[in-house]
Amino acid sequence: MAGLLADFAWSDSGFIFDPRTGTTFTVNVTGLAVLQALRAGKEPRAIADLLRAEFADVRDDVVDHVDDFVRSLRQLGLARQEPEKP
């Protein structure tokens, strides 16, 4: 996952730039935390734990939301498809 994300430039305010395509987009503080964790190579369950530790009011189904976010990144071509782990 970190492959394409490593190429992105982003600010602390959540402004993201993809230099491959020139596309820009923004994410909220939670999305930024997820992107930073993905760039660091963390798996969705570890990211969910990080979100629980960093933010108040994190729902129990946060892993599902992280998975959905990653799926969206892949569908948009912003992250590579990775083989499912057994």
JSON list of C-alpha atoms in Angstrom, two decimals:
[
{"chain": "A", "resi": 1, "resn": "MET", "atom": "CA", "xyz": [0.00, 0.00, 0.00]},
{"chain": "A", "resi": 2, "resn": "ALA", "atom": "CA", "xyz": [2.78, 2.41, 0.85]},
{"chain": "A", "resi": 3, "resn": "GLY", "atom": "CA", "xyz": [4.07, 2.34, -2.75]},
{"chain": "A", "resi": 4, "resn": "LEU", "atom": "CA", "xyz": [1.83, 4.93, -4.40]},
{"chain": "A", "resi": 5, "resn": "LEU", "atom": "CA", "xyz": [1.16, 6.81, -1.19]},
{"chain": "A", "resi": 6, "resn": "ALA", "atom": "CA", "xyz": [4.89, 7.42, -0.81]},
{"chain": "A", "resi": 7, "resn": "ASP", "atom": "CA", "xyz": [4.72, 9.62, -3.93]},
{"chain": "A", "resi": 8, "resn": "PHE", "atom": "CA", "xyz": [1.99, 11.86, -2.54]},
{"chain": "A", "resi": 9, "resn": "ALA", "atom": "CA", "xyz": [2.70, 15.25, -1.07]},
{"chain": "A", "resi": 10, "resn": "TRP", "atom": "CA", "xyz": [0.43, 16.42, 1.70]},
{"chain": "A", "resi": 11, "resn": "SER", "atom": "CA", "xyz": [0.02, 19.08, 4.28]},
{"chain": "A", "resi": 12, "resn": "ASP", "atom": "CA", "xyz": [-1.03, 18.83, 7.90]},
{"chain": "A", "resi": 13, "resn": "SER", "atom": "CA", "xyz": [-4.34, 20.41, 6.89]},
{"chain": "A", "resi": 14, "resn": "GLY", "atom": "CA", "xyz": [-5.22, 17.37, 4.75]},
{"chain": "A", "resi": 15, "resn": "PHE", "atom": "CA", "xyz": [-4.44, 18.78, 1.29]},
{"chain": "A", "resi": 16, "resn": "ILE", "atom": "CA", "xyz": [-3.13, 15.88, -0.82]},
{"chain": "A", "resi": 17, "resn": "PHE", "atom": "CA", "xyz": [-1.32, 16.10, -4.17]},
{"chain": "A", "resi": 18, "resn": "ASP", "atom": "CA", "xyz": [-0.67, 13.13, -6.47]},
{"chain": "A", "resi": 19, "resn": "PRO", "atom": "CA", "xyz": [2.29, 14.14, -8.67]},
{"chain": "A", "resi": 20, "resn": "ARG", "atom": "CA", "xyz": [1.67, 11.27, -11.11]},
{"chain": "A", "resi": 21, "resn": "THR", "atom": "CA", "xyz": [-1.65, 12.71, -12.22]},
{"chain": "A", "resi": 22, "resn": "GLY", "atom": "CA", "xyz": [-1.70, 16.25, -10.86]},
{"chain": "A", "resi": 23, "resn": "THR", "atom": "CA", "xyz": [-4.84, 15.37, -8.91]},
{"chain": "A", "resi": 24, "resn": "THR", "atom": "CA", "xyz": [-5.46, 17.10, -5.61]},
{"chain": "A", "resi": 25, "resn": "PHE", "atom": "CA", "xyz": [-7.91, 16.21, -2.93]},
{"chain": "A", "resi": 26, "resn": "THR", "atom": "CA", "xyz": [-8.53, 16.82, 0.73]},
{"chain": "A", "resi": 27, "resn": "VAL", "atom": "CA", "xyz": [-9.16, 14.58, 3.68]},
{"chain": "A", "resi": 28, "resn": "ASN", "atom": "CA", "xyz": [-10.26, 15.32, 7.21]},
{"chain": "A", "resi": 29, "resn": "VAL", "atom": "CA", "xyz": [-8.00, 14.78, 10.21]},
{"chain": "A", "resi": 30, "resn": "THR", "atom": "CA", "xyz": [-9.08, 11.14, 10.51]},
{"chain": "A", "resi": 31, "resn": "GLY", "atom": "CA", "xyz": [-8.43, 10.46, 6.82]},
{"chain": "A", "resi": 32, "resn": "LEU", "atom": "CA", "xyz": [-5.02, 12.08, 7.15]},
{"chain": "A", "resi": 33, "resn": "ALA", "atom": "CA", "xyz": [-4.18, 9.84, 10.11]},
{"chain": "A", "resi": 34, "resn": "VAL", "atom": "CA", "xyz": [-5.22, 6.79, 8.06]},
{"chain": "A", "resi": 35, "resn": "LEU", "atom": "CA", "xyz": [-3.11, 7.87, 5.07]},
{"chain": "A", "resi": 36, "resn": "GLN", "atom": "CA", "xyz": [-0.08, 8.49, 7.26]},
{"chain": "A", "resi": 37, "resn": "ALA", "atom": "CA", "xyz": [-0.46, 5.07, 8.85]},
{"chain": "A", "resi": 38, "resn": "LEU", "atom": "CA", "xyz": [-0.87, 3.40, 5.44]},
{"chain": "A", "resi": 39, "resn": "ARG", "atom": "CA", "xyz": [2.23, 5.19, 4.20]},
{"chain": "A", "resi": 40, "resn": "ALA", "atom": "CA", "xyz": [4.06, 3.78, 7.22]},
{"chain": "A", "resi": 41, "resn": "GLY", "atom": "CA", "xyz": [2.94, 0.28, 6.20]},
{"chain": "A", "resi": 42, "resn": "LYS", "atom": "CA", "xyz": [0.38, -0.33, 8.92]},
{"chain": "A", "resi": 43, "resn": "GLU", "atom": "CA", "xyz": [-2.46, -2.81, 8.39]},
{"chain": "A", "resi": 44, "resn": "PRO", "atom": "CA", "xyz": [-6.12, -1.79, 8.84]},
{"chain": "A", "resi": 45, "resn": "ARG", "atom": "CA", "xyz": [-6.46, -3.40, 12.30]},
{"chain": "A", "resi": 46, "resn": "ALA", "atom": "CA", "xyz": [-3.38, -1.55, 13.55]},
{"chain": "A", "resi": 47, "resn": "ILE", "atom": "CA", "xyz": [-4.74, 1.66, 12.04]},
{"chain": "A", "resi": 48, "resn": "ALA", "atom": "CA", "xyz": [-8.05, 1.13, 13.84]},
{"chain": "A", "resi": 49, "resn": "ASP", "atom": "CA", "xyz": [-6.16, 0.74, 17.13]},
{"chain": "A", "resi": 50, "resn": "LEU", "atom": "CA", "xyz": [-4.25, 3.93, 16.39]},
{"chain": "A", "resi": 51, "resn": "LEU", "atom": "CA", "xyz": [-7.50, 5.80, 15.70]},
{"chain": "A", "resi": 52, "resn": "ARG", "atom": "CA", "xyz": [-9.03, 4.52, 18.93]},
{"chain": "A", "resi": 53, "resn": "ALA", "atom": "CA", "xyz": [-6.00, 5.77, 20.85]},
{"chain": "A", "resi": 54, "resn": "GLU", "atom": "CA", "xyz": [-5.81, 9.14, 19.11]},
{"chain": "A", "resi": 55, "resn": "PHE", "atom": "CA", "xyz": [-9.45, 10.18, 18.77]},
{"chain": "A", "resi": 56, "resn": "ALA", "atom": "CA", "xyz": [-12.41, 10.21, 21.11]},
{"chain": "A", "resi": 57, "resn": "ASP", "atom": "CA", "xyz": [-15.71, 8.72, 20.03]},
{"chain": "A", "resi": 58, "resn": "VAL", "atom": "CA", "xyz": [-14.26, 6.13, 17.64]},
{"chain": "A", "resi": 59, "resn": "ARG", "atom": "CA", "xyz": [-16.92, 3.57, 16.80]},
{"chain": "A", "resi": 60, "resn": "ASP", "atom": "CA", "xyz": [-16.46, -0.15, 17.28]},
{"chain": "A", "resi": 61, "resn": "ASP", "atom": "CA", "xyz": [-16.72, -0.75, 13.53]},
{"chain": "A", "resi": 62, "resn": "VAL", "atom": "CA", "xyz": [-13.74, 1.49, 12.75]},
{"chain": "A", "resi": 63, "resn": "VAL", "atom": "CA", "xyz": [-11.89, -1.41, 11.08]},
{"chain": "A", "resi": 64, "resn": "ASP", "atom": "CA", "xyz": [-14.72, -1.66, 8.56]},
{"chain": "A", "resi": 65, "resn": "HIS", "atom": "CA", "xyz": [-14.43, 2.05, 7.86]},
{"chain": "A", "resi": 66, "resn": "VAL", "atom": "CA", "xyz": [-10.67, 1.83, 7.39]},
{"chain": "A", "resi": 67, "resn": "ASP", "atom": "CA", "xyz": [-11.20, -1.09, 4.99]},
{"chain": "A", "resi": 68, "resn": "ASP", "atom": "CA", "xyz": [-13.78, 0.97, 3.07]},
{"chain": "A", "resi": 69, "resn": "PHE", "atom": "CA", "xyz": [-11.37, 3.92, 2.86]},
{"chain": "A", "resi": 70, "resn": "VAL", "atom": "CA", "xyz": [-8.59, 1.68, 1.54]},
{"chain": "A", "resi": 71, "resn": "ARG", "atom": "CA", "xyz": [-11.00, 0.13, -0.97]},
{"chain": "A", "resi": 72, "resn": "SER", "atom": "CA", "xyz": [-11.95, 3.61, -2.16]},
{"chain": "A", "resi": 73, "resn": "LEU", "atom": "CA", "xyz": [-8.29, 4.55, -2.57]},
{"chain": "A", "resi": 74, "resn": "ARG", "atom": "CA", "xyz": [-7.77, 1.45, -4.69]},
{"chain": "A", "resi": 75, "resn": "GLN", "atom": "CA", "xyz": [-10.86, 2.11, -6.82]},
{"chain": "A", "resi": 76, "resn": "LEU", "atom": "CA", "xyz": [-9.63, 5.64, -7.49]},
{"chain": "A", "resi": 77, "resn": "GLY", "atom": "CA", "xyz": [-6.21, 4.31, -8.49]},
{"chain": "A", "resi": 78, "resn": "LEU", "atom": "CA", "xyz": [-4.54, 6.02, -5.55]},
{"chain": "A", "resi": 79, "resn": "ALA", "atom": "CA", "xyz": [-3.33, 2.78, -4.02]},
{"chain": "A", "resi": 80, "resn": "ARG", "atom": "CA", "xyz": [-2.21, -0.49, -5.51]},
{"chain": "A", "resi": 81, "resn": "GLN", "atom": "CA", "xyz": [-4.26, -3.62, -5.25]},
{"chain": "A", "resi": 82, "resn": "GLU", "atom": "CA", "xyz": [-2.61, -6.03, -2.86]},
{"chain": "A", "resi": 83, "resn": "PRO", "atom": "CA", "xyz": [-3.24, -9.75, -2.70]},
{"chain": "A", "resi": 84, "resn": "GLU", "atom": "CA", "xyz": [-5.49, -10.86, 0.12]},
{"chain": "A", "resi": 85, "resn": "LYS", "atom": "CA", "xyz": [-3.65, -12.46, 3.02]},
{"chain": "A", "resi": 86, "resn": "PRO", "atom": "CA", "xyz": [-4.61, -16.05, 3.85]}
]
